[in-house]
XYZ file of C-alpha atoms in Angstrom:
765
model
C -2.908 -15.136 0.195
C -1.896 -15.428 -3.438
C -3.881 -17.064 -6.227
C -1.645 -18.386 -8.983
C -2.620 -17.437 -12.508
C -5.187 -19.524 -14.300
C -3.679 -21.294 -17.286
C -4.726 -23.941 -19.809
C -1.802 -26.399 -19.892
C -1.929 -27.797 -23.429
C -2.402 -24.386 -24.993
C 0.780 -22.858 -23.579
C 3.978 -23.683 -25.461
C 7.037 -24.773 -23.556
C 9.634 -22.019 -23.426
C 12.518 -20.842 -21.314
C 11.460 -18.345 -18.688
C 13.932 -15.895 -17.178
C 13.337 -13.957 -13.984
C 14.173 -10.815 -15.962
C 11.561 -11.485 -18.666
C 9.002 -9.483 -16.760
C 11.196 -6.418 -17.213
C 13.013 -7.023 -20.514
C 10.684 -9.069 -22.741
C 8.712 -7.037 -25.267
C 6.575 -9.764 -26.802
C 4.357 -12.579 -25.597
C 3.456 -12.933 -21.954
C 5.238 -12.655 -18.617
C 4.236 -13.427 -15.052
C 4.551 -10.592 -12.560
C 3.123 -8.974 -9.467
C 1.540 -5.555 -9.488
C 4.652 -4.031 -7.934
C 6.802 -5.620 -10.634
C 4.491 -4.083 -13.229
C 5.267 -0.691 -11.713
C 8.982 -1.502 -12.066
C 8.490 -2.503 -15.700
C 6.652 0.681 -16.729
C 9.669 3.088 -16.737
C 11.821 0.483 -18.506
C 9.226 -0.220 -21.181
C 8.670 3.512 -21.711
C 12.352 4.097 -22.428
C 12.363 1.248 -24.955
C 9.135 2.539 -26.520
C 10.666 6.002 -26.890
C 13.809 4.548 -28.463
C 11.717 2.726 -31.086
C 10.001 6.027 -31.845
C 13.315 7.807 -32.289
C 13.451 9.697 -28.983
C 16.432 9.780 -26.632
C 14.758 9.902 -23.234
C 15.609 9.049 -19.645
C 13.573 8.110 -16.590
C 13.426 9.178 -12.957
C 11.672 7.504 -10.008
C 11.233 9.024 -6.573
C 8.797 8.792 -3.697
C 8.388 7.356 -0.243
C 7.308 3.832 0.638
C 3.941 2.924 2.104
C 1.354 0.228 1.510
C 0.309 -0.878 -1.037
C 3.517 0.397 -2.671
C 5.637 -0.365 0.391
C 8.012 -2.739 -1.388
C 8.374 -0.774 -4.621
C 11.806 0.549 -3.667
C 13.074 -2.937 -2.755
C 12.131 -4.247 -6.203
C 13.769 -1.243 -7.882
C 17.017 -1.819 -5.989
C 16.993 -5.445 -7.164
C 17.191 -4.295 -10.821
C 19.609 -1.424 -10.327
C 21.745 -2.554 -13.270
C 18.770 -2.813 -15.618
C 17.600 0.656 -14.602
C 21.039 2.070 -15.363
C 21.086 0.430 -18.795
C 17.772 2.154 -19.538
C 18.952 5.592 -18.286
C 16.465 5.383 -15.433
C 17.539 6.962 -12.129
C 15.952 5.736 -8.899
C 16.387 8.236 -6.081
C 14.099 7.717 -3.077
C 12.880 10.817 -1.316
C 13.519 11.604 2.335
C 9.774 12.180 2.375
C 6.967 12.324 -0.172
C 6.816 16.070 -0.810
C 10.556 16.404 -1.318
C 10.413 13.456 -3.722
C 7.631 15.209 -5.656
C 9.766 18.360 -5.754
C 12.603 16.361 -7.315
C 10.119 14.982 -9.873
C 9.075 18.555 -10.672
C 12.743 19.355 -11.283
C 13.104 16.663 -13.947
C 10.576 18.498 -16.124
C 12.719 21.639 -15.835
C 15.912 19.902 -17.032
C 15.762 21.289 -20.566
C 14.554 24.821 -19.744
C 18.100 26.233 -19.585
C 19.126 24.549 -22.840
C 21.618 22.203 -21.152
C 19.562 18.984 -21.118
C 21.191 15.644 -21.936
C 18.006 14.008 -23.215
C 14.961 14.839 -25.284
C 12.975 14.536 -22.072
C 12.738 12.769 -18.712
C 9.728 10.604 -17.897
C 9.209 10.629 -14.141
C 7.313 8.439 -11.714
C 6.313 9.437 -8.173
C 5.005 6.982 -5.565
C 3.458 7.312 -2.129
C 0.488 6.216 -0.036
C -2.513 8.286 1.046
C -0.852 10.288 3.872
C 2.010 11.088 1.494
C -0.482 12.513 -1.009
C -1.992 14.642 1.757
C 1.322 16.139 2.871
C 2.431 16.712 -0.748
C -0.578 18.765 -1.803
C 1.402 21.996 -2.039
C 4.086 20.677 -4.384
C 1.594 18.585 -6.397
C -0.448 21.725 -7.092
C 2.599 23.841 -7.949
C 4.204 21.189 -10.153
C 1.026 20.361 -12.059
C 0.307 24.023 -12.723
C 3.862 24.383 -14.034
C 3.302 21.399 -16.323
C 5.392 18.717 -17.987
C 7.859 18.674 -20.861
C 6.878 17.529 -24.348
C 9.050 14.403 -24.290
C 9.006 13.940 -20.503
C 5.809 13.508 -18.539
C 4.921 12.553 -14.972
C 2.848 9.713 -13.523
C 2.100 9.666 -9.783
C 1.292 6.292 -8.240
C -0.793 6.766 -5.098
C -1.750 3.858 -2.863
C -5.009 3.994 -0.938
C -5.799 1.827 2.072
C -9.602 1.970 2.066
C -10.092 -0.315 5.048
C -7.244 0.984 7.218
C -5.557 -2.441 7.224
C -2.029 -1.055 7.495
C -2.587 2.635 8.145
C -3.521 4.905 11.028
C -6.683 6.045 9.198
C -8.509 4.931 6.020
C -7.699 6.897 2.896
C -9.209 8.136 -0.358
C -6.771 10.381 -2.198
C -8.764 11.275 -5.314
C -10.090 14.509 -3.845
C -6.554 15.805 -3.282
C -5.602 14.973 -6.866
C -8.781 16.600 -8.176
C -8.041 19.703 -6.110
C -4.626 19.865 -7.788
C -6.118 19.314 -11.261
C -4.329 15.981 -11.804
C -6.168 13.361 -13.949
C -6.728 9.983 -12.258
C -6.427 6.502 -13.772
C -7.795 3.533 -11.816
C -6.729 0.101 -13.159
C -8.659 -3.104 -12.499
C -5.789 -5.536 -13.121
C -2.049 -5.865 -13.533
C -2.582 -5.826 -17.296
C -4.314 -2.485 -16.966
C -1.472 -1.125 -14.821
C 0.790 -1.659 -17.832
C -1.702 -0.466 -20.448
C -2.964 2.578 -18.579
C 0.577 3.424 -17.491
C 1.565 3.833 -21.157
C -1.517 5.993 -21.762
C -0.768 8.058 -18.653
C 2.660 8.995 -20.027
C 1.281 9.850 -23.478
C -1.504 11.946 -21.931
C 0.937 13.749 -19.639
C 3.118 14.738 -22.580
C 0.245 15.673 -24.886
C -1.762 17.716 -22.386
C 1.191 19.012 -20.348
C -0.263 17.722 -17.042
C 0.820 15.395 -14.315
C -1.259 12.222 -14.367
C -1.902 9.821 -11.515
C -2.807 6.190 -10.949
C -4.797 4.942 -7.970
C -3.561 1.635 -6.551
C -5.194 -0.611 -3.945
C -3.772 -3.769 -2.410
C -6.479 -6.008 -3.910
C -4.981 -5.263 -7.334
C -1.350 -4.270 -6.908
C -0.536 -7.092 -4.465
C -1.712 -9.852 -6.804
C 0.122 -11.786 -9.521
C -0.890 -12.493 -13.091
C 0.278 -13.498 -16.542
C 0.150 -10.383 -18.721
C 0.854 -9.398 -22.315
C 4.034 -7.346 -22.597
C 4.131 -6.441 -26.292
C 5.373 -2.861 -26.643
C 2.912 -2.131 -29.451
C -0.046 -3.366 -27.402
C -0.734 0.283 -26.569
C -0.354 2.766 -29.435
C -1.565 6.140 -28.144
C -3.575 8.163 -30.652
C -3.160 11.918 -30.274
C -6.334 13.943 -30.956
C -6.196 16.320 -33.930
C -9.014 18.806 -33.383
C -8.067 20.134 -29.968
C -7.869 23.821 -29.154
C -4.313 24.636 -28.118
C -2.553 27.957 -27.480
C 0.090 29.017 -29.989
C 2.884 28.458 -27.488
C 1.598 25.017 -26.493
C 0.701 23.625 -23.064
C 4.023 22.280 -21.823
C 6.285 23.642 -19.082
C 8.141 26.898 -19.737
C 9.997 29.672 -17.917
C 9.202 32.375 -17.001
C 5.585 31.534 -16.286
C 3.183 33.339 -13.943
C 0.699 31.488 -11.729
C -2.291 33.277 -13.287
C -1.323 32.066 -16.753
C -0.637 28.572 -15.399
C -4.131 28.304 -13.920
C -5.762 29.538 -17.120
C -3.705 27.084 -19.207
C -4.688 24.154 -16.968
C -8.441 24.684 -17.056
C -8.810 26.233 -20.506
C -6.510 23.979 -22.507
C -4.856 21.157 -20.592
C -7.845 19.418 -19.006
C -9.915 19.682 -22.216
C -6.933 18.062 -23.965
C -7.040 15.291 -21.352
C -10.708 14.641 -22.163
C -9.993 14.659 -25.892
C -7.226 12.107 -25.373
C -9.523 9.897 -23.290
C -12.180 9.911 -26.007
C -9.738 9.390 -28.881
C -8.229 6.334 -27.147
C -11.526 4.975 -25.751
C -10.126 4.704 -22.238
C -13.618 4.191 -20.784
C -15.419 1.253 -22.390
C -18.786 -0.475 -22.452
C -17.876 -4.042 -21.482
C -21.418 -5.523 -21.358
C -23.479 -4.466 -24.356
C -27.236 -4.367 -24.747
C -28.844 -2.344 -27.542
C -32.153 -1.805 -25.720
C -30.741 -1.555 -22.204
C -32.906 -0.213 -19.387
C -30.393 -0.342 -16.561
C -26.694 0.461 -16.583
C -23.799 0.059 -14.162
C -20.749 2.351 -14.172
C -17.765 1.264 -12.095
C -13.987 1.587 -11.917
C -11.008 -0.194 -10.418
C -11.785 -2.583 -7.590
C -15.435 -1.495 -7.735
C -15.649 -2.836 -11.282
C -14.187 -6.201 -10.273
C -16.582 -6.380 -7.321
C -19.481 -5.599 -9.647
C -18.626 -8.377 -12.087
C -18.326 -10.816 -9.171
C -21.643 -9.590 -7.765
C -23.324 -10.297 -11.097
C -21.789 -13.774 -11.082
C -23.156 -14.370 -7.584
C -26.630 -13.532 -8.904
C -26.145 -15.813 -11.883
C -26.234 -12.923 -14.352
C -24.411 -13.828 -17.570
C -24.753 -12.776 -21.211
C -28.210 -14.254 -21.798
C -29.727 -13.090 -18.505
C -28.086 -9.678 -18.936
C -29.974 -9.300 -22.210
C -33.224 -10.270 -20.452
C -32.557 -7.628 -17.808
C -31.588 -5.044 -20.369
C -28.240 -4.556 -18.633
C -25.276 -2.508 -19.849
C -21.931 -2.143 -17.961
C -19.411 0.717 -18.271
C -15.810 0.327 -17.106
C -14.264 3.711 -16.317
C -10.464 3.753 -16.486
C -10.049 7.551 -16.286
C -12.150 8.442 -13.259
C -11.385 12.189 -13.300
C -12.078 14.140 -15.341
C -14.905 11.919 -16.650
C -15.080 11.984 -20.447
C -18.616 13.261 -21.212
C -19.304 12.013 -24.753
C -18.698 8.365 -23.920
C -20.818 8.729 -20.778
C -23.769 10.173 -22.696
C -23.573 7.394 -25.287
C -23.548 4.803 -22.506
C -26.473 6.433 -20.687
C -28.647 6.765 -23.805
C -31.934 4.922 -23.352
C -31.304 3.914 -19.745
C -33.983 4.249 -17.095
C -31.540 3.795 -14.239
C -27.771 4.186 -13.953
C -26.111 2.533 -10.925
C -22.663 3.800 -9.879
C -20.440 1.385 -7.939
C -17.439 3.004 -6.249
C -15.941 2.789 -2.786
C -15.700 5.754 -0.427
C -17.015 9.228 -1.287
C -18.506 9.672 -4.759
C -16.175 10.589 -7.604
C -17.941 9.154 -10.654
C -21.449 9.638 -9.283
C -21.079 13.388 -8.830
C -19.661 13.858 -12.325
C -22.337 11.660 -13.891
C -25.120 13.620 -12.223
C -23.538 16.904 -13.274
C -23.227 15.790 -16.905
C -26.684 14.250 -17.250
C -28.634 16.791 -15.187
C -29.528 19.023 -18.153
C -30.981 16.179 -20.224
C -34.759 16.211 -20.832
C -36.775 14.274 -18.247
C -37.563 11.453 -20.675
C -33.873 10.996 -21.523
C -32.300 11.420 -18.094
C -31.797 8.156 -16.156
C -32.112 7.903 -12.382
C -28.605 7.855 -10.928
C -28.189 5.456 -7.990
C -25.070 5.119 -5.842
C -24.469 6.864 -2.555
C -27.893 8.454 -3.018
C -31.251 7.404 -4.506
C -34.938 8.289 -4.887
C -34.246 11.818 -6.066
C -32.090 12.747 -3.088
C -28.504 13.951 -2.937
C -25.535 12.544 -1.025
C -26.228 14.564 2.128
C -30.029 14.268 2.145
C -29.773 10.469 1.879
C -29.390 8.865 5.296
C -26.869 6.075 5.854
C -29.699 3.552 6.170
C -31.238 4.700 2.862
C -28.008 4.758 0.838
C -27.779 1.842 -1.614
C -23.989 1.737 -1.110
C -22.021 2.995 1.890
C -19.654 5.942 1.509
C -17.085 4.798 4.074
C -14.815 1.808 4.779
C -14.854 -0.645 1.863
C -17.321 -3.088 0.388
C -17.143 -6.549 -1.113
C -19.163 -8.156 -3.941
C -21.870 -9.509 -1.578
C -23.478 -6.184 -0.555
C -23.257 -5.044 -4.176
C -25.074 -8.239 -5.221
C -27.874 -7.556 -2.725
C -28.181 -3.950 -3.865
C -28.283 -4.957 -7.536
C -30.824 -7.682 -6.807
C -33.096 -5.141 -5.133
C -32.913 -2.882 -8.209
C -33.362 -5.763 -10.709
C -36.411 -7.165 -8.920
C -38.196 -3.839 -9.413
C -38.019 -4.350 -13.175
C -40.524 -6.187 -15.322
C -38.440 -9.332 -15.905
C -39.330 -13.013 -16.618
C -40.557 -14.939 -13.555
C -37.841 -17.578 -13.953
C -35.118 -14.907 -13.783
C -36.821 -13.240 -10.827
C -36.936 -16.573 -8.957
C -33.259 -17.214 -9.748
C -32.209 -13.839 -8.331
C -34.345 -14.318 -5.189
C -32.850 -17.786 -4.605
C -29.318 -16.459 -5.015
C -29.977 -13.700 -2.487
C -31.294 -16.243 0.042
C -28.148 -18.363 -0.396
C -26.020 -15.267 0.011
C -27.759 -14.287 3.245
C -27.250 -17.783 4.690
C -23.562 -17.664 3.761
C -23.186 -14.264 5.431
C -24.772 -15.535 8.650
C -22.324 -18.443 8.718
C -19.341 -16.205 7.997
C -20.300 -13.871 10.860
C -20.348 -16.851 13.205
C -16.861 -17.884 12.064
C -15.516 -14.324 12.288
C -16.722 -14.061 15.880
C -14.516 -17.050 16.677
C -11.431 -16.362 14.544
C -9.760 -13.008 15.084
C -6.107 -12.307 14.474
C -5.144 -9.184 16.407
C -1.918 -7.323 15.636
C 0.979 -7.863 18.008
C 4.730 -7.374 18.040
C 6.893 -9.976 16.307
C 8.877 -12.324 18.523
C 11.919 -10.458 19.786
C 10.685 -7.093 18.512
C 12.589 -4.235 20.198
C 9.347 -2.217 20.422
C 7.993 -4.934 22.678
C 10.456 -3.768 25.327
C 11.061 -0.143 24.389
C 7.389 0.912 24.581
C 7.115 -0.210 28.208
C 6.539 2.698 30.601
C 7.257 3.334 34.270
C 4.244 3.262 36.547
C 2.303 6.510 36.504
C 3.475 7.669 33.058
C 1.757 7.963 29.694
C 3.113 7.989 26.151
C 1.879 9.382 22.845
C 1.933 6.986 19.916
C 3.496 7.524 16.522
C 3.659 6.059 13.032
C 5.561 2.788 12.681
C 5.424 -0.768 13.991
C 5.437 0.666 17.517
C 1.930 1.986 16.735
C 0.758 -1.436 17.944
C 1.411 -0.211 21.498
C -1.645 2.066 21.140
C -3.919 -0.979 20.961
C -2.333 -2.636 24.001
C -2.951 -1.808 27.645
C 0.430 -0.164 28.169
C -0.322 3.504 28.754
C 0.321 4.574 25.146
C -2.675 6.671 24.149
C -3.583 8.716 21.071
C -1.253 9.390 18.160
C -0.427 11.979 15.505
C 0.300 12.082 11.809
C 3.747 11.039 10.620
C 6.209 13.726 11.651
C 3.955 15.258 14.296
C 4.873 12.869 17.101
C 4.644 14.514 20.505
C 3.606 17.934 19.193
C 0.010 17.497 20.339
C 1.467 17.931 23.841
C 2.365 21.502 22.855
C -1.368 22.187 22.849
C -2.601 19.850 25.573
C 0.068 20.682 28.162
C -1.371 24.168 28.794
C -4.729 22.773 29.862
C -3.933 19.738 32.021
C -2.401 19.063 35.425
C -0.200 16.365 33.901
C 3.412 17.546 34.055
C 5.283 15.196 31.710
C 4.690 12.783 28.876
C 6.682 10.347 26.728
C 6.412 10.260 22.902
C 7.392 7.327 20.681
C 9.271 8.234 17.500
C 10.786 5.703 15.094
C 14.156 6.344 13.454
C 12.577 6.158 9.986
C 9.990 8.761 10.920
C 12.674 10.903 12.565
C 14.601 10.983 9.272
C 11.403 11.556 7.264
C 10.119 14.574 9.184
C 10.083 13.766 12.904
C 13.116 15.879 13.739
C 10.906 18.926 13.139
C 8.585 17.685 15.886
C 11.513 17.677 18.317
C 12.472 21.169 17.168
C 8.891 22.329 17.833
C 8.901 20.723 21.277
C 12.116 22.546 22.185
C 10.757 25.827 20.826
C 7.594 25.366 22.905
C 9.644 24.550 26.040
C 7.726 21.324 26.672
C 8.308 18.767 29.411
C 8.522 15.690 27.211
C 10.800 12.697 26.694
C 11.164 11.465 23.141
C 11.778 7.739 22.927
C 13.574 7.467 19.590
C 13.264 3.837 18.608
C 16.333 3.125 16.523
C 15.819 -0.321 15.000
C 17.990 0.065 11.883
C 15.152 -0.646 9.440
C 11.856 0.694 8.136
C 10.423 -2.607 9.236
C 6.731 -2.045 8.571
C 7.180 -1.670 4.797
C 9.849 -4.263 4.006
C 12.905 -3.734 6.193
C 14.518 -0.949 4.151
C 17.134 1.392 5.566
C 16.241 5.060 5.922
C 16.756 6.974 2.670
C 20.120 8.376 3.638
C 22.627 7.731 6.403
C 21.691 8.055 10.061
C 24.024 6.460 12.576
C 23.455 6.520 16.312
C 26.381 8.942 16.667
C 24.894 11.309 14.055
C 21.556 11.170 15.812
C 23.068 12.151 19.177
C 24.950 15.073 17.623
C 21.829 16.345 15.832
C 19.836 16.249 19.061
C 22.671 17.961 20.924
C 22.763 20.742 18.306
C 18.988 21.219 18.571
C 19.366 21.946 22.280
C 18.031 18.784 23.907
C 18.317 18.973 27.718
C 19.550 15.408 28.211
C 19.834 12.316 26.084
C 20.658 8.712 26.911
C 21.076 5.522 24.922
C 19.479 2.252 25.996
C 20.479 -0.859 24.085
C 20.778 -4.646 24.195
C 24.461 -4.350 23.194
C 26.086 -1.488 25.196
C 29.579 -2.600 24.235
C 28.907 -1.832 20.542
C 27.634 1.667 21.335
C 30.636 2.382 23.583
C 32.864 1.432 20.648
C 31.082 3.772 18.181
C 32.972 6.972 17.465
C 31.375 10.403 17.381
C 28.768 10.034 20.121
C 27.806 13.469 21.438
C 29.373 14.490 24.784
C 27.621 13.634 28.045
C 25.432 10.932 26.466
C 24.994 8.096 28.942
C 24.701 4.480 27.777
C 22.644 1.821 29.575
C 21.641 -1.798 29.087
C 17.994 -2.353 28.202
C 17.473 -4.080 31.561
C 17.791 -0.613 33.151
C 15.049 0.940 30.977
C 12.555 1.485 33.785
C 15.026 3.295 36.045
C 16.316 5.435 33.170
C 12.798 6.539 32.219
C 11.987 7.469 35.813
C 15.050 9.751 35.911
C 14.258 11.413 32.579
C 10.654 12.240 33.444
C 11.869 14.269 36.428
C 14.024 16.531 34.228
C 12.401 19.778 33.125
C 12.506 20.378 29.381
C 12.870 18.150 26.307
C 14.853 14.951 26.848
C 15.544 11.982 24.598
C 15.944 8.253 25.135
C 17.472 6.539 22.105
C 16.556 2.855 22.238
C 18.965 0.948 19.981
C 18.122 -2.598 18.947
C 17.849 -4.037 15.436
C 14.411 -5.071 14.205
C 13.884 -8.766 14.990
C 12.305 -9.599 11.636
C 15.073 -7.799 9.812
C 17.650 -9.742 11.839
C 15.953 -12.922 10.648
C 15.991 -11.766 7.009
C 19.647 -10.741 7.181
C 20.667 -13.979 8.845
C 19.083 -15.910 5.992
C 21.269 -13.884 3.623
C 24.331 -14.328 5.870
C 24.354 -10.557 6.341
C 23.964 -10.552 10.121
C 25.814 -12.575 12.783
C 23.834 -15.563 14.002
C 23.758 -16.673 17.617
C 24.721 -20.309 18.086
C 22.212 -20.749 20.902
C 18.644 -21.875 21.387
C 16.516 -21.500 24.511
C 14.168 -24.273 25.593
C 11.851 -24.707 28.586
C 12.026 -27.938 30.545
C 8.357 -28.802 30.957
C 9.083 -31.013 33.981
C 10.479 -28.006 35.866
C 8.168 -25.314 34.453
C 5.307 -24.488 36.829
C 3.284 -22.537 34.263
C 3.543 -19.260 36.175
C 3.949 -17.222 32.957
C 6.652 -14.886 34.250
C 8.661 -15.530 31.067
C 5.744 -14.175 29.036
C 5.361 -11.225 31.395
C 9.025 -10.261 31.087
C 9.270 -10.642 27.306
C 5.704 -10.242 25.949
C 6.911 -12.687 23.310
C 4.527 -14.567 21.003
C 6.971 -17.459 20.663
C 6.235 -18.525 24.245
C 3.250 -20.829 23.897
C 1.135 -22.827 26.335
C 1.461 -26.598 26.087
C -0.772 -29.139 27.783
C 1.010 -31.890 29.719
C -0.031 -34.600 32.145
C 1.003 -32.207 34.904
C -1.099 -29.310 33.627
C -0.483 -26.282 31.406
C 3.187 -25.504 30.928
C 5.163 -23.231 28.576
C 7.244 -23.985 25.499
C 9.191 -21.877 22.992
C 8.204 -22.083 19.342
C 11.601 -22.495 17.719
C 10.258 -21.705 14.241
C 9.149 -18.178 15.169
C 11.795 -17.417 17.817
C 14.128 -14.603 16.711
C 16.684 -15.215 19.467
C 16.003 -12.122 21.530
C 16.294 -14.178 24.745
C 14.426 -11.621 26.862
C 12.300 -14.539 28.092
C 15.168 -15.784 30.262
C 14.656 -12.707 32.432
C 11.680 -14.607 33.834
C 12.136 -15.751 37.426
C 12.305 -19.454 36.634
C 14.898 -22.275 36.685
C 13.318 -24.192 33.777
C 15.260 -22.541 30.952
C 17.759 -24.690 29.059
C 20.244 -23.031 26.683
C 21.454 -25.324 23.909
C 24.560 -24.277 22.003
C 23.784 -25.149 18.379
C 23.117 -23.497 15.028
C 21.291 -26.286 13.219
C 18.025 -27.555 14.672
C 17.385 -29.976 11.832
C 18.070 -33.693 12.337
C 17.817 -35.563 8.999
C 17.206 -38.937 10.645
C 14.052 -37.599 12.329
C 12.638 -36.322 9.058
C 13.399 -39.626 7.367
C 11.434 -41.398 10.048
C 8.479 -39.067 9.599
C 8.510 -39.505 5.808
C 8.400 -43.261 6.203
C 4.909 -42.966 7.683
C 3.550 -40.718 4.972
C 0.886 -42.072 2.582
C 1.722 -42.960 -0.990
C 2.140 -40.020 -3.351
C -1.050 -39.368 -5.277
C -1.265 -40.293 -8.947
C -1.028 -37.122 -11.006
C -3.870 -37.026 -13.545
C -3.241 -36.284 -17.196
C -3.592 -32.597 -17.996
C -6.479 -31.700 -20.280
C -7.776 -28.479 -21.768
C -9.526 -27.376 -18.583
C -8.004 -24.396 -16.781
C -6.144 -25.155 -13.570
C -6.445 -22.931 -10.499
C -3.985 -23.274 -7.635
C -4.548 -21.419 -4.377
C -1.559 -20.898 -2.099
C -2.414 -19.937 1.474
C -0.086 -18.359 3.965
C 1.106 -15.239 5.740
C 2.933 -12.621 3.700
C 6.703 -12.902 3.680
C 6.721 -16.705 3.954
C 7.192 -17.462 0.239
C 3.565 -17.359 -0.901
C 4.193 -15.182 -3.962
C 7.404 -17.094 -4.730
C 5.494 -20.381 -4.739
C 2.940 -18.912 -7.156
C 5.731 -17.766 -9.465
C 7.365 -21.192 -9.318
C 4.161 -22.928 -10.363
C 3.722 -20.479 -13.202
C 7.241 -21.270 -14.384
C 6.536 -24.994 -14.190
C 3.531 -24.519 -16.488
C 6.033 -23.668 -19.220
C 7.834 -26.941 -18.698
C 10.626 -25.522 -16.570
């Protein structure tokens, strides 16, 4: 779902709007998504450096994953603009190798052969990528950054495990590596804090990082793009070593550690204070209660206060003060103490394990009893995080939370204060309304549940099927859905560890063989090492390498390099695989491909069951390469005329169909839908979602009708439908009131595009 930006029509001048304004305009406003803001940051930094007289370049590398899954696609779209700005985009094969390349950009001038004054670099990856990159992140941050370069690491966290194998919170890894963390609350703050992150990285000689969550980065907004909106102020009175804090060579690890904790991180704190990164957003001179929050937690807090009806006047009655923390680690102490002065209670709102709360307690602990506020968050009533039970904790330390539970927690704290009766009654009434709304929403949620399933025509729908009596281990990718289905795919591993758990389990079970699912994107990323381990351990395992020609789960990208089916077979042959076969929906194309390893047998996908039965009887490591292009990617490419279309459509004759469901059993396809007729429940094919896989026709049924046509649209039918439509509504005159437009839909269907179009129309386009 996308909510188009709020705008006041008569106050916005008509102007021409270009699609490139979001990247090239340096004054006024521009409409962009959070991902597009991340694209703009390196471009704007180069222009900012040029204005300041520096000849710098940029470098971007990382590995895709929600909520930054489409970042690379957007970067490829502006390849020419990147080149004009001396910005190189080079995706990594995996996250840690990308971070190593980023580290290298800061070394470019050490040998005296650099082309630029410095290289500003930007790393991206999601939570698991942060985990696997800990070694290089620690090494690179200890080494430091160049004076005119700098590094910003974008890390995406999926708190609620919506598109990940496990929920994530990456701050603790960054803290362990000594990397400062910014947490923006909006797209505007992505731009503003991004500029500060670069300036801080250069000044203090550290890597900096920015936490991103989907609730912020996957939204759209109108933002100010003036280059001088952020003018970093460099602190003067900061203790620095004579030779500075930036990267150098040679440099011993002992000296690097001392430099980080003695000079660099104090310089980070000085920068944060000088530029007032953390701000009091709700002021009250005689405040009794304060709230500190960051990122999404801050937005949830403001919404929670709105739910309770707390605005400026009522906030003054409560004695309420609110602190927005943009730099969550390390927490700048002077600003915190000023905010906490005079408070009786300080409430910390943050998702997951405490980051702010622990630092706040540490900083305020030594204050005298009459000046130290109670700190409430994951713990309360004088207890710590681990002595507070889950039932006692004001806010949970796992999953995610929304504004409603925050509102109830705040209400409970407010009602303990000596406040006017009218305000107390208002808060109690709001809580009662909130509880009624929650009861109703639970009733609706029990009814409406959208479970994940394979797209229509998805190759994984067929390739993850198993012969009777066999099990498979799951892996990372769209095929992970098989774990949640009753198909014999059980348990999974981290990305790149597919099948290796069998190296441990196989010694202690009577089971003799197992299958393991491994996507081609994961194979290229790190999965080939899992196969090497399986061969070294002499396992009885069959790897099902699901070659679908796209990293479908994150936007349909190709792997970050070249991996043909022929190359794959030769790599496996060189590793010492016992036997490998190819199963595909188009055997003739594979037979025509040059360079296939010797002795590789090729079968049609209809023979999958028999092939798997043969492979499981072979001792050692075997491989089944299942070749079929991702159905959704086929659809995307066909829309761009980049993939051959099939001039056929399959229909089901409802008068012949007996409703047996064998077509659904054979294909597991969501486009086969039940339809009620006078003769009972039959089947039909949803032509809008059908991706022309045609596996449904394998059903034992004579009701299928194949129509040879490309165009399903008949203009005369639509004209007839339009004739019965009601009159178009009268559009009211626009006034000064803001307009909000909500666009509902499933991602990838044009929701964001529609929002952008409406924004453009607000400028008279």
